[in-house]
Coordinates of C-alpha atoms in Angstrom, one line a residue:
X1 CA 17.0 135.5 115.9
X2 CA 13.5 135.3 114.0
X3 CA 12.4 137.9 111.7
X4 CA 11.7 141.6 112.5
X5 CA 8.0 141.8 112.7
X6 CA 7.3 145.7 113.4
X7 CA 8.0 149.1 112.5
X8 CA 11.4 149.6 114.4
X9 CA 11.7 152.7 116.1
X10 CA 15.6 153.0 116.3
X11 CA 17.4 155.4 113.9
X12 CA 18.6 153.6 110.7
X13 CA 22.4 154.7 111.7
X14 CA 22.1 153.6 115.3
X15 CA 25.0 151.3 116.7
X16 CA 22.2 148.6 118.2
X17 CA 20.5 148.3 114.6
X18 CA 23.8 147.6 112.7
X19 CA 24.6 145.1 115.6
X20 CA 21.4 143.6 115.2
X21 CA 21.5 143.2 111.5
X22 CA 25.4 141.8 111.7
X23 CA 24.4 139.1 113.9
X24 CA 21.3 138.0 112.4
X25 CA 21.8 134.4 110.8
X26 CA 18.5 135.4 108.4
X27 CA 19.1 137.5 105.5
X28 CA 17.9 141.2 106.5
X29 CA 17.6 144.1 104.1
X30 CA 16.7 147.9 104.5
X31 CA 15.4 149.3 101.3
X32 CA 14.5 152.8 100.4
X33 CA 11.0 152.9 98.8
X34 CA 11.6 155.3 95.9
X35 CA 13.3 154.3 93.6
X36 CA 11.7 150.8 94.0
X37 CA 13.9 148.6 96.6
X38 CA 17.1 150.6 96.7
X39 CA 19.5 148.8 99.2
X40 CA 20.6 151.3 101.8
X41 CA 21.8 148.7 104.6
X42 CA 22.1 144.7 104.7
X43 CA 23.6 142.1 106.7
X44 CA 26.3 139.5 106.1
X45 CA 23.7 136.7 105.8
X46 CA 22.1 138.6 102.6
X47 CA 25.6 139.1 101.1
X48 CA 26.2 135.5 101.4
X49 CA 22.8 134.6 99.7
X50 CA 23.5 137.2 96.5
X51 CA 27.0 135.5 96.6
X52 CA 25.6 131.8 96.7
X53 CA 23.1 132.5 93.7
X54 CA 25.9 134.0 91.6
X55 CA 25.1 137.5 91.7
X56 CA 27.8 139.1 93.4
X57 CA 28.6 141.4 90.6
X58 CA 25.0 142.7 90.7
X59 CA 24.8 143.2 94.4
X60 CA 24.4 146.8 94.4
X61 CA 22.0 146.5 91.5
X62 CA 18.7 148.3 92.7
X63 CA 16.4 145.7 90.8
X64 CA 18.3 142.4 91.9
X65 CA 15.3 141.1 93.7
X66 CA 12.7 141.9 91.0
X67 CA 14.9 140.5 88.3
X68 CA 15.1 137.3 90.1
X69 CA 11.2 137.0 89.7
X70 CA 8.7 135.8 87.3
X71 CA 6.9 138.6 85.7
X72 CA 3.5 138.0 87.8
X73 CA 5.3 137.9 91.1
X74 CA 7.5 140.9 90.1
X75 CA 4.3 142.7 89.6
X76 CA 2.9 141.5 92.9
X77 CA 6.2 142.7 94.6
X78 CA 5.9 146.2 93.5
X79 CA 2.0 146.3 94.3
X80 CA 2.9 145.1 97.9
X81 CA 5.6 147.9 98.3
X82 CA 3.2 150.6 97.2
X83 CA 0.6 149.2 99.6
X84 CA 3.0 149.5 102.6
X85 CA 3.9 153.0 101.6
X86 CA 0.2 154.0 101.6
X87 CA -1.0 152.2 104.8
X88 CA 2.3 152.2 106.8
X89 CA 1.6 148.3 107.7
X90 CA 3.5 145.3 107.6
X91 CA 3.1 143.0 104.5
X92 CA 4.0 139.2 104.1
X93 CA 5.0 137.7 100.6
X94 CA 6.2 134.3 99.5
X95 CA 8.0 134.3 96.0
X96 CA 9.9 131.8 94.0
X97 CA 13.0 133.3 92.6
X98 CA 14.6 132.0 89.6
X99 CA 18.1 130.7 89.7
X100 CA 19.5 127.5 88.5
X101 CA 21.5 126.0 91.7
X102 CA 18.7 126.2 94.1
X103 CA 15.5 125.2 92.0
X104 CA 13.4 124.1 94.9
X105 CA 13.4 127.0 97.2
X106 CA 10.7 129.8 98.1
X107 CA 11.5 133.0 99.7
X108 CA 9.0 134.5 102.6
X109 CA 9.6 138.1 102.8
X110 CA 8.3 140.2 105.6
X111 CA 8.3 143.6 105.0
X112 CA 7.9 146.0 108.2
X113 CA 7.8 149.8 107.5
X114 CA 10.1 152.1 109.5
X115 CA 7.9 154.6 111.0
X116 CA 9.3 158.0 111.7
X117 CA 6.7 160.2 113.7
X118 CA 4.1 161.5 111.2
X119 CA 6.4 161.5 108.1
X120 CA 5.4 159.5 105.0
X121 CA 7.0 155.9 104.9
X122 CA 10.4 156.1 103.2
X123 CA 12.1 153.0 104.4
X124 CA 11.3 149.1 104.7
X125 CA 12.8 146.6 106.7
X126 CA 12.8 143.1 104.9
X127 CA 13.6 139.8 106.7
X128 CA 14.0 137.1 104.1
X129 CA 13.5 133.5 105.2
X130 CA 14.7 130.9 102.4
X131 CA 12.5 127.8 102.6
X132 CA 13.1 124.6 100.7
X133 CA 10.0 123.2 99.0
X134 CA 11.1 119.5 99.7
X135 CA 10.3 118.1 103.1
X136 CA 13.5 116.0 103.1
X137 CA 15.4 119.3 103.9
X138 CA 13.8 119.6 107.4
X139 CA 17.0 118.5 109.2
X140 CA 18.8 121.2 107.3
X141 CA 16.4 123.7 108.6
X142 CA 16.7 122.4 112.2
X143 CA 20.4 122.9 112.1
X144 CA 20.2 126.3 110.9
X145 CA 17.8 127.2 113.5
X146 CA 20.2 125.6 116.2
X147 CA 23.2 127.6 114.8
X148 CA 21.1 130.8 114.9
X149 CA 20.1 130.4 118.5
X150 CA 23.7 130.0 119.4
X151 CA 24.6 133.1 117.4
X152 CA 21.9 134.9 119.0
X153 CA 22.8 134.2 122.3
X154 CA 26.5 135.1 121.6
X155 CA 25.4 138.4 120.5
X156 CA 22.9 138.9 123.3
X157 CA 25.7 138.4 125.9
X158 CA 28.0 140.4 124.3
X159 CA 25.9 143.5 123.5
X160 CA 27.0 147.0 124.9
X161 CA 23.6 147.8 126.2
X162 CA 21.6 146.1 128.9
X163 CA 19.1 143.7 127.2
X164 CA 16.9 141.2 128.7
X165 CA 13.7 139.0 127.1
X166 CA 10.4 138.8 129.3
X167 CA 8.3 136.0 128.6
X168 CA 4.4 136.2 128.8
X169 CA 2.2 138.4 130.7
X170 CA 3.7 137.2 134.0
X171 CA 6.9 138.8 132.6
X172 CA 9.0 135.9 133.5
X173 CA 13.0 136.9 132.8
X174 CA 13.9 134.3 130.1
X175 CA 17.2 136.0 128.9
X176 CA 19.4 138.5 130.6
X177 CA 22.9 139.8 129.7
X178 CA 25.8 140.8 132.0
X179 CA 25.0 144.5 131.6
X180 CA 21.6 144.2 132.8
X181 CA 22.6 142.1 135.6
X182 CA 25.3 144.3 136.8
X183 CA 22.7 147.2 136.6
X184 CA 20.1 145.2 138.6
X185 CA 22.7 144.0 141.1
X186 CA 21.8 140.4 140.6
X187 CA 23.0 137.1 139.5
X188 CA 21.6 134.8 136.9
X189 CA 20.2 132.4 139.4
X190 CA 18.3 135.5 140.9
X191 CA 16.3 136.5 138.0
X192 CA 16.2 133.7 135.2
X193 CA 12.8 131.9 135.3
X194 CA 11.5 134.5 137.9
X195 CA 8.9 137.3 137.2
X196 CA 10.2 140.8 136.9
X197 CA 8.2 141.8 139.9
X198 CA 9.6 139.4 142.1
X199 CA 13.2 139.6 141.0
X200 CA 12.9 143.4 141.3
X201 CA 10.3 144.3 143.9
X202 CA 10.8 148.1 143.4
X203 CA 8.8 147.5 140.1
X204 CA 5.9 146.4 142.1
X205 CA 4.7 150.1 143.0
X206 CA 5.5 151.6 139.8
X207 CA 3.0 152.0 137.0
X208 CA 5.6 150.8 134.6
X209 CA 4.6 147.2 135.2
X210 CA 1.3 147.9 133.9
X211 CA 2.3 149.6 130.8
X212 CA 4.9 146.9 130.0
X213 CA 2.0 144.3 130.4
X214 CA 0.0 146.4 127.9
X215 CA 2.3 145.5 125.2
X216 CA 0.7 141.9 124.9
X217 CA -2.4 143.6 124.0
X218 CA -1.8 146.6 122.0
X219 CA 1.3 144.9 120.3
X220 CA 3.1 148.4 120.1
X221 CA 6.4 149.2 121.2
X222 CA 7.0 151.2 124.6
X223 CA 9.9 153.8 124.8
X224 CA 10.3 155.5 128.2
X225 CA 13.0 158.5 128.4
X226 CA 14.9 159.4 131.5
X227 CA 13.6 156.3 133.6
X228 CA 14.9 156.8 137.1
X229 CA 16.0 153.3 138.5
X230 CA 17.7 152.5 142.0
X231 CA 19.9 149.5 142.4
X232 CA 22.4 148.1 145.1
X233 CA 25.0 149.4 142.6
X234 CA 23.9 152.9 141.4
X235 CA 21.1 155.1 141.0
X236 CA 20.7 156.7 137.6
X237 CA 18.8 157.7 134.8
X238 CA 18.1 155.3 131.7
X239 CA 16.4 155.2 128.3
X240 CA 14.1 151.8 128.1
X241 CA 12.8 150.4 125.1
X242 CA 10.3 147.4 125.3
X243 CA 9.8 145.8 121.8
X244 CA 7.3 143.1 121.3
X245 CA 8.3 139.9 119.9
X246 CA 5.6 138.0 118.0
X247 CA 5.1 134.4 116.9
X248 CA 3.6 133.2 113.4
X249 CA 0.1 134.0 114.4
X250 CA 1.1 137.7 115.1
X251 CA 0.6 137.1 119.0
X252 CA 3.0 138.8 121.4
X253 CA 4.9 136.1 123.1
X254 CA 7.7 138.2 124.5
X255 CA 9.3 141.4 125.2
X256 CA 12.7 142.6 124.2
X257 CA 14.0 145.0 126.8
X258 CA 16.8 147.3 125.8
X259 CA 18.2 149.7 128.4
X260 CA 20.8 152.3 128.0
X261 CA 22.4 154.4 130.8
X262 CA 22.1 158.2 130.4
X263 CA 22.7 159.5 133.6
X264 CA 25.7 161.4 132.6
X265 CA 23.6 163.3 130.0
X266 CA 20.5 163.8 132.3
X267 CA 22.9 165.3 134.8
X268 CA 24.7 167.4 132.6
X269 CA 21.3 168.8 131.3
X270 CA 20.3 169.7 134.9
X271 CA 23.5 171.6 135.8
X272 CA 23.0 173.5 132.4
X273 CA 19.3 174.2 133.5
X274 CA 20.7 175.1 136.8
X275 CA 23.3 177.4 135.3
X276 CA 20.6 179.1 133.2
X277 CA 18.3 180.0 135.9
X278 CA 21.2 181.2 137.9
X279 CA 21.9 183.5 135.0
X280 CA 18.4 184.5 134.6
X281 CA 18.3 185.6 138.2
X282 CA 21.7 187.4 138.0
X283 CA 20.1 189.3 134.8
X284 CA 16.7 190.1 136.4
X285 CA 18.6 191.3 139.6
X286 CA 20.9 193.5 137.5
X287 CA 18.1 194.7 135.1
X288 CA 20.2 193.4 132.0
X289 CA 18.4 192.2 129.0
X290 CA 19.7 189.7 126.3
X291 CA 19.9 189.9 122.5
X292 CA 20.5 187.5 119.6
X293 CA 21.3 188.5 116.1
X294 CA 20.7 186.0 113.1
X295 CA 23.4 187.2 110.6
X296 CA 21.9 185.0 107.8
X297 CA 18.5 186.4 108.3
X298 CA 19.6 189.9 109.4
X299 CA 17.0 189.6 112.3
X300 CA 17.5 191.0 115.9
X301 CA 15.6 189.1 118.7
X302 CA 15.2 190.6 122.1
X303 CA 14.4 189.3 125.6
X304 CA 11.5 190.8 127.2
X305 CA 14.1 193.1 129.4
X306 CA 16.0 194.1 126.3
X307 CA 12.5 195.1 124.5
X308 CA 11.6 197.2 127.7
X309 CA 15.0 198.9 127.3
X310 CA 14.3 199.7 123.8
X311 CA 10.7 200.9 124.7
X312 CA 9.3 198.6 121.6
X313 CA 6.1 196.7 121.2
X314 CA 7.5 193.7 119.7
X315 CA 10.6 191.7 120.4
X316 CA 11.9 191.3 116.9
X317 CA 13.3 193.4 114.5
X318 CA 15.7 193.6 111.3
X319 CA 19.0 194.9 111.6
X320 CA 18.4 198.2 109.6
X321 CA 15.4 198.8 112.0
X322 CA 17.9 198.4 114.8
X323 CA 20.8 200.5 113.4
X324 CA 18.1 203.4 112.8
X325 CA 17.7 203.8 116.6
X326 CA 21.4 204.3 117.1
X327 CA 22.5 207.9 117.5
X328 CA 24.8 209.0 114.4
X329 CA 27.5 210.0 116.5
X330 CA 27.8 206.6 118.0
X331 CA 27.4 204.3 115.0
X332 CA 31.0 204.4 113.6
X333 CA 32.4 203.8 117.1
X334 CA 29.8 200.8 117.6
X335 CA 30.3 199.2 114.3
X336 CA 34.2 199.4 114.2
X337 CA 33.9 197.5 117.7
X338 CA 31.8 194.7 116.6
X339 CA 33.9 194.2 113.4
X340 CA 37.0 194.2 115.2
X341 CA 35.7 191.5 117.6
X342 CA 34.3 189.6 114.8
X343 CA 37.8 189.5 112.9
X344 CA 39.7 188.7 116.1
X345 CA 37.1 186.2 117.2
X346 CA 36.8 187.5 120.7
X347 CA 33.9 189.4 123.0
X348 CA 33.1 193.3 122.8
X349 CA 31.9 195.7 125.4
X350 CA 30.5 199.0 123.9
X351 CA 28.8 202.0 125.2
X352 CA 26.7 203.8 122.7
X353 CA 23.5 206.2 122.9
X354 CA 20.0 205.3 121.2
X355 CA 17.1 207.6 120.2
X356 CA 13.7 206.3 121.2
X357 CA 11.4 205.8 118.5
X358 CA 8.6 208.3 118.5
X359 CA 10.5 210.7 120.8
X360 CA 13.4 212.3 119.2
X361 CA 14.1 214.4 122.3
X362 CA 15.0 211.4 124.7
X363 CA 18.0 209.4 124.3
X364 CA 19.3 206.4 126.3
X365 CA 22.8 205.5 127.1
X366 CA 23.4 201.7 126.6
X367 CA 26.1 199.3 127.4
X368 CA 26.3 196.3 125.4
X369 CA 28.5 193.1 125.6
X370 CA 28.6 190.1 123.2
X371 CA 30.4 187.3 121.4
X372 CA 30.0 185.9 117.8
X373 CA 29.3 182.1 117.2
X374 CA 30.9 180.4 114.2
X375 CA 30.1 177.5 112.2
X376 CA 32.5 174.8 110.9
X377 CA 33.8 177.0 108.1
X378 CA 34.7 179.7 110.5
X379 CA 31.8 182.1 109.3
X380 CA 29.8 183.9 112.0
X381 CA 26.3 182.9 111.8
X382 CA 24.9 184.6 115.0
X383 CA 26.1 187.2 117.7
X384 CA 24.6 186.9 121.1
X385 CA 25.1 189.2 124.2
X386 CA 23.5 191.2 126.9
X387 CA 22.4 195.0 127.2
X388 CA 22.3 197.3 130.2
X389 CA 20.4 200.7 130.6
X390 CA 23.3 203.2 132.0
X391 CA 21.5 206.3 131.3
X392 CA 21.3 207.4 134.9
X393 CA 24.9 206.2 135.7
X394 CA 26.1 208.2 132.6
X395 CA 24.1 211.3 133.5
X396 CA 25.8 210.9 136.9
X397 CA 29.0 210.8 135.2
X398 CA 28.5 213.8 133.0
X399 CA 27.3 216.0 135.9
X400 CA 30.5 214.7 137.9
X401 CA 32.8 215.7 134.9
X402 CA 30.9 219.2 134.7
X403 CA 31.7 219.6 138.4
X404 CA 35.5 218.7 138.0
X405 CA 36.0 221.0 135.0
X406 CA 34.2 223.7 136.7
X407 CA 36.2 223.4 140.0
X408 CA 39.4 222.9 138.1
X409 CA 38.8 226.1 136.1
X410 CA 37.9 227.9 139.2
X411 CA 41.1 226.8 141.1
X412 CA 43.3 227.9 138.1
X413 CA 42.5 231.5 138.6
X414 CA 44.1 231.6 142.2
X415 CA 46.6 229.3 141.5
X416 CA 47.9 231.6 138.6
X417 CA 47.9 234.5 141.0
X418 CA 50.0 232.4 143.7
X419 CA 52.5 231.5 140.9
X420 CA 52.9 235.3 140.0
X421 CA 53.4 236.4 143.8
X422 CA 55.8 233.7 144.2
X423 CA 57.7 234.8 141.0
X424 CA 57.6 238.5 142.3
X425 CA 59.0 237.4 145.7
X426 CA 61.7 235.3 144.2
X427 CA 62.8 238.4 142.2
X428 CA 63.0 240.5 145.1
X429 CA 65.1 238.0 147.4
X430 CA 67.3 237.3 144.6
X431 CA 68.1 241.0 144.2
X432 CA 69.1 241.2 148.2
X433 CA 70.9 237.9 148.1
X434 CA 68.7 236.3 150.6
X435 CA 69.6 232.6 149.9
X436 CA 67.1 230.8 152.4
X437 CA 63.8 232.5 151.2
X438 CA 64.9 231.9 147.6
X439 CA 65.3 228.3 148.1
X440 CA 62.0 227.8 149.9
X441 CA 60.2 230.0 147.3
X442 CA 61.8 227.7 144.3
X443 CA 60.4 224.7 146.3
X444 CA 56.9 226.2 146.4
X445 CA 57.0 227.2 142.8
X446 CA 57.9 223.3 141.9
X447 CA 54.9 222.3 143.8
X448 CA 52.6 224.9 142.1
X449 CA 53.6 223.5 138.9
X450 CA 52.7 220.2 140.0
X451 CA 49.5 221.4 141.4
X452 CA 48.7 223.3 137.9
X453 CA 49.5 220.1 135.9
X454 CA 47.2 218.2 138.0
X455 CA 44.2 220.6 137.7
X456 CA 45.1 220.6 133.7
X457 CA 44.9 216.8 133.8
X458 CA 41.3 216.9 135.6
X459 CA 40.4 219.9 132.9
X460 CA 41.5 217.6 130.1
X461 CA 39.6 214.7 131.3
X462 CA 36.5 216.7 131.8
X463 CA 36.8 218.1 128.3
X464 CA 37.5 214.6 126.8
X465 CA 34.4 213.1 128.5
X466 CA 32.2 215.9 127.2
X467 CA 33.4 215.6 123.7
X468 CA 34.6 219.2 123.8
X469 CA 38.3 218.5 123.3
X470 CA 39.3 219.7 119.7
X471 CA 42.3 218.9 117.7
X472 CA 44.1 222.1 116.2
X473 CA 46.3 220.0 113.8
X474 CA 49.4 221.5 112.0
X475 CA 52.4 220.1 110.2
X476 CA 55.3 219.9 112.6
X477 CA 58.9 218.2 113.2
X478 CA 58.0 215.5 115.7
X479 CA 61.7 215.1 116.4
X480 CA 62.0 218.8 117.0
X481 CA 59.1 218.7 119.5
X482 CA 60.6 215.8 121.5
X483 CA 64.0 217.1 121.7
X484 CA 62.6 220.4 123.1
X485 CA 60.6 218.3 125.8
X486 CA 63.8 216.1 126.6
X487 CA 66.1 219.1 127.0
X488 CA 63.7 220.8 129.5
X489 CA 63.4 217.4 131.5
X490 CA 66.9 217.2 131.8
X491 CA 67.1 220.9 133.2
X492 CA 64.1 220.0 135.8
X493 CA 65.2 216.4 136.6
X494 CA 69.2 216.1 136.2
X495 CA 69.0 212.8 138.1
X496 CA 68.4 210.7 135.1
X497 CA 70.0 210.3 131.7
X498 CA 67.9 210.9 128.8
X499 CA 68.7 209.7 125.3
X500 CA 67.0 210.6 122.1
X501 CA 67.4 208.3 119.1
X502 CA 66.1 208.7 115.6
X503 CA 66.3 210.8 112.4
X504 CA 66.8 214.5 112.2
X505 CA 63.5 215.3 110.9
X506 CA 60.1 213.4 111.0
X507 CA 57.1 215.5 109.9
X508 CA 53.8 214.6 111.1
X509 CA 50.1 216.2 110.9
X510 CA 48.8 216.5 114.4
X511 CA 47.8 218.7 117.4
X512 CA 51.3 219.7 118.5
X513 CA 50.3 220.8 122.1
X514 CA 48.5 217.8 122.7
X515 CA 51.2 215.4 121.3
X516 CA 53.7 217.3 123.4
X517 CA 51.5 216.7 126.5
X518 CA 51.7 212.8 125.6
X519 CA 55.4 212.7 125.4
X520 CA 55.8 214.8 128.5
X521 CA 53.4 212.4 130.3
X522 CA 55.5 209.4 129.2
X523 CA 58.7 210.9 130.1
X524 CA 57.3 212.1 133.3
X525 CA 56.2 208.5 134.4
X526 CA 59.6 207.1 133.3
X527 CA 61.3 209.6 136.1
X528 CA 58.7 208.7 138.4
X529 CA 59.0 205.0 138.3
X530 CA 62.5 204.4 137.9
X531 CA 65.5 204.6 139.9
X532 CA 67.9 207.8 139.9
X533 CA 70.9 207.9 137.5
X534 CA 69.0 205.4 135.2
X535 CA 68.8 205.7 131.6
X536 CA 65.5 206.7 129.9
X537 CA 65.7 206.1 125.9
X538 CA 63.3 207.8 123.4
X539 CA 63.3 206.2 120.0
X540 CA 61.7 207.5 117.2
X541 CA 61.0 205.7 113.7
X542 CA 58.8 205.2 110.7
X543 CA 56.9 201.9 110.4
X544 CA 55.0 201.7 107.3
X545 CA 52.8 204.7 107.2
X546 CA 53.0 205.5 110.9
X547 CA 55.6 207.4 113.1
X548 CA 56.2 205.4 116.1
X549 CA 57.5 207.0 119.5
X550 CA 58.8 204.4 122.1
X551 CA 59.9 205.6 125.5
X552 CA 62.0 202.9 127.4
X553 CA 62.9 203.0 131.2
X554 CA 64.9 200.6 133.5
X555 CA 62.2 201.0 136.3
X556 CA 60.0 198.5 138.4
X557 CA 58.1 197.1 135.6
X558 CA 54.3 196.4 135.5
X559 CA 52.5 193.2 136.4
X560 CA 51.0 191.5 133.2
X561 CA 47.6 191.6 134.9
X562 CA 47.6 195.2 135.4
X563 CA 48.7 195.8 131.8
X564 CA 44.9 195.6 130.1
X565 CA 43.8 198.4 132.7
X566 CA 46.6 200.7 132.4
X567 CA 44.8 203.2 130.2
X568 CA 41.7 203.3 132.0
X569 CA 40.5 206.7 133.6
X570 CA 41.8 206.8 137.3
X571 CA 43.6 203.7 137.3
X572 CA 46.5 203.0 139.5
X573 CA 48.7 200.1 140.0
X574 CA 48.6 199.2 143.6
X575 CA 51.7 197.8 145.0
X576 CA 54.1 198.6 148.0
X577 CA 56.3 200.3 145.7
X578 CA 54.0 202.6 144.1
X579 CA 52.2 203.8 147.3
X580 CA 54.6 206.6 147.9
X581 CA 54.4 208.0 144.2
X582 CA 51.8 210.7 143.6
X583 CA 49.2 210.6 141.0
X584 CA 45.6 210.3 140.2
X585 CA 45.6 207.8 137.3
X586 CA 44.5 210.2 134.6
X587 CA 47.7 210.8 132.6
X588 CA 47.7 207.6 130.8
X589 CA 44.1 207.7 130.1
X590 CA 44.3 211.4 128.7
X591 CA 47.5 210.1 126.5
X592 CA 45.3 207.1 125.0
X593 CA 42.4 209.3 124.3
X594 CA 44.6 211.9 122.5
X595 CA 46.3 209.2 120.2
X596 CA 43.0 207.5 119.7
X597 CA 41.4 210.7 118.4
X598 CA 44.6 211.1 116.0
X599 CA 43.9 207.6 114.7
X600 CA 47.0 206.2 116.1
X601 CA 47.7 203.5 118.7
X602 CA 49.2 203.3 122.0
X603 CA 50.7 200.3 123.9
X604 CA 53.0 199.0 126.5
X605 CA 55.5 196.2 126.9
X606 CA 56.9 195.3 130.3
X607 CA 58.8 192.9 132.5
X608 CA 59.0 193.2 136.4
X609 CA 62.0 194.4 137.6
X610 CA 63.4 195.0 134.2
X611 CA 61.5 198.2 133.1
X612 CA 58.7 199.2 130.5
X613 CA 58.5 200.4 127.1
X614 CA 55.7 202.8 126.1
X615 CA 55.0 203.2 122.5
X616 CA 52.5 205.3 120.4
X617 CA 52.1 205.7 116.8
X618 CA 50.8 208.5 114.6
X619 CA 49.8 208.5 110.9
X620 CA 52.2 210.2 108.6

């Protein structure tokens, strides 16, 4: 194979370099300079040499080679290594090792520094040639050269990369392995002994040929990344390495070409850049900003749009500075949401308010969505996400809720008067035993109650959104409350069987009126969405430190994809079975808000055609 005669620009751990070491018949060693000549990599030929001279037990001794030398040559070796370290240039050295079974041998060492950008030289590649001092051994040397040539050809043909050797400035193809022939779509007859420009006419118009020829003058390796090549077989992108091969006079006589197909990686990078562009366009169109929190350094990095939303003069701030801008009433809600997402390894989507610096009167509503990213140990290292200024949307929502609250409140007065007149007429017609008007008035009264419940729902939504709803907590027996509601429901809706299971007493500290509305709502939903004469089971129990109430029906059930949005405001399940069922989608939303404000939880289990079970829990 010959000696390695230049600073090779391939990483020490690269598969190609390991393959070169393995197949070379000359001993090749890679040393770390400090401490002096630590063996970090070697080939089989070097191991065989050390074994042959009886030093196998000392193979990993860092002083092996220096200890084989006379004192004067040992000092010369150390000075040579220091010179290479300082100058970063190749050095040759002839030494005469001392070992008994091969007395007439000298070693020709060629040290090449491993160049790694502008970093100091840390590693040396040493090519070692064992030369007999006696001329009688010339036949032995020729035999070894012949064997070396054979082994080189074998390795060359089997190399997993495209490889060829170009001879002289005319770039005559001297060797070419199967991989590069397949890439070119040529046979050996079409390229061997023919110049690169003739064998591959598409190279003639490229500046690349001139750069390759310049290697014979400048003696420097050439690496080209993402080289695009067109061939009859396929088009693609490649990394091409052009390494000068020199003779004993340090003249470049040939060029080793190594080509690796990176089409898949380049195409992936292009798709990634395209996706980034699309994302940027989408974020610009929606006026979204992005942010990134480095958890180890506690730093927040904002995009240009995010910086504009926060009205800051700089795009980097520490976490404490970012937290100081969040309004105190939203700090707990935001912190809990992020901690929950970190614990469950999922995304979060949270709304909160910020107070702009230097302007305490001005606030902004922000919606942020993000996700944490973890290291191999499962520790969160940074959080990335997007933010959107929703101040205008929130103000519209607040105005809408105020309007709904005002209208609902105004409707309550005539509705109350209307109910009073209906009750008065009912009383009069019952006195004169006029059955038909009394029945009509009963039906009117039922509809008035439904309308009143709807208006109460809208009022509650308005109060919840504005934060004006207050909890009036007292100690009461939850079982007694549910029993009363169940009995009233049986009287109003005798078409269903309602069963209560649980202890006789279960004391909780909560707002009895609002918990009563939650129970009423869940039972009312069970009635609406289940067939007549079916069972509605209400179960109460204690689980750890919580009272848990479950309302189970035998109704139509809920689709799995509808369950996550079931407790959203104004959300209704759309299906042919629910079109005739009245409602505005505020009942479950109010239930969820009331239970959350009691620091409890509400959830549902359901199967289509089997029924649903709504659960809620309250701290005891």
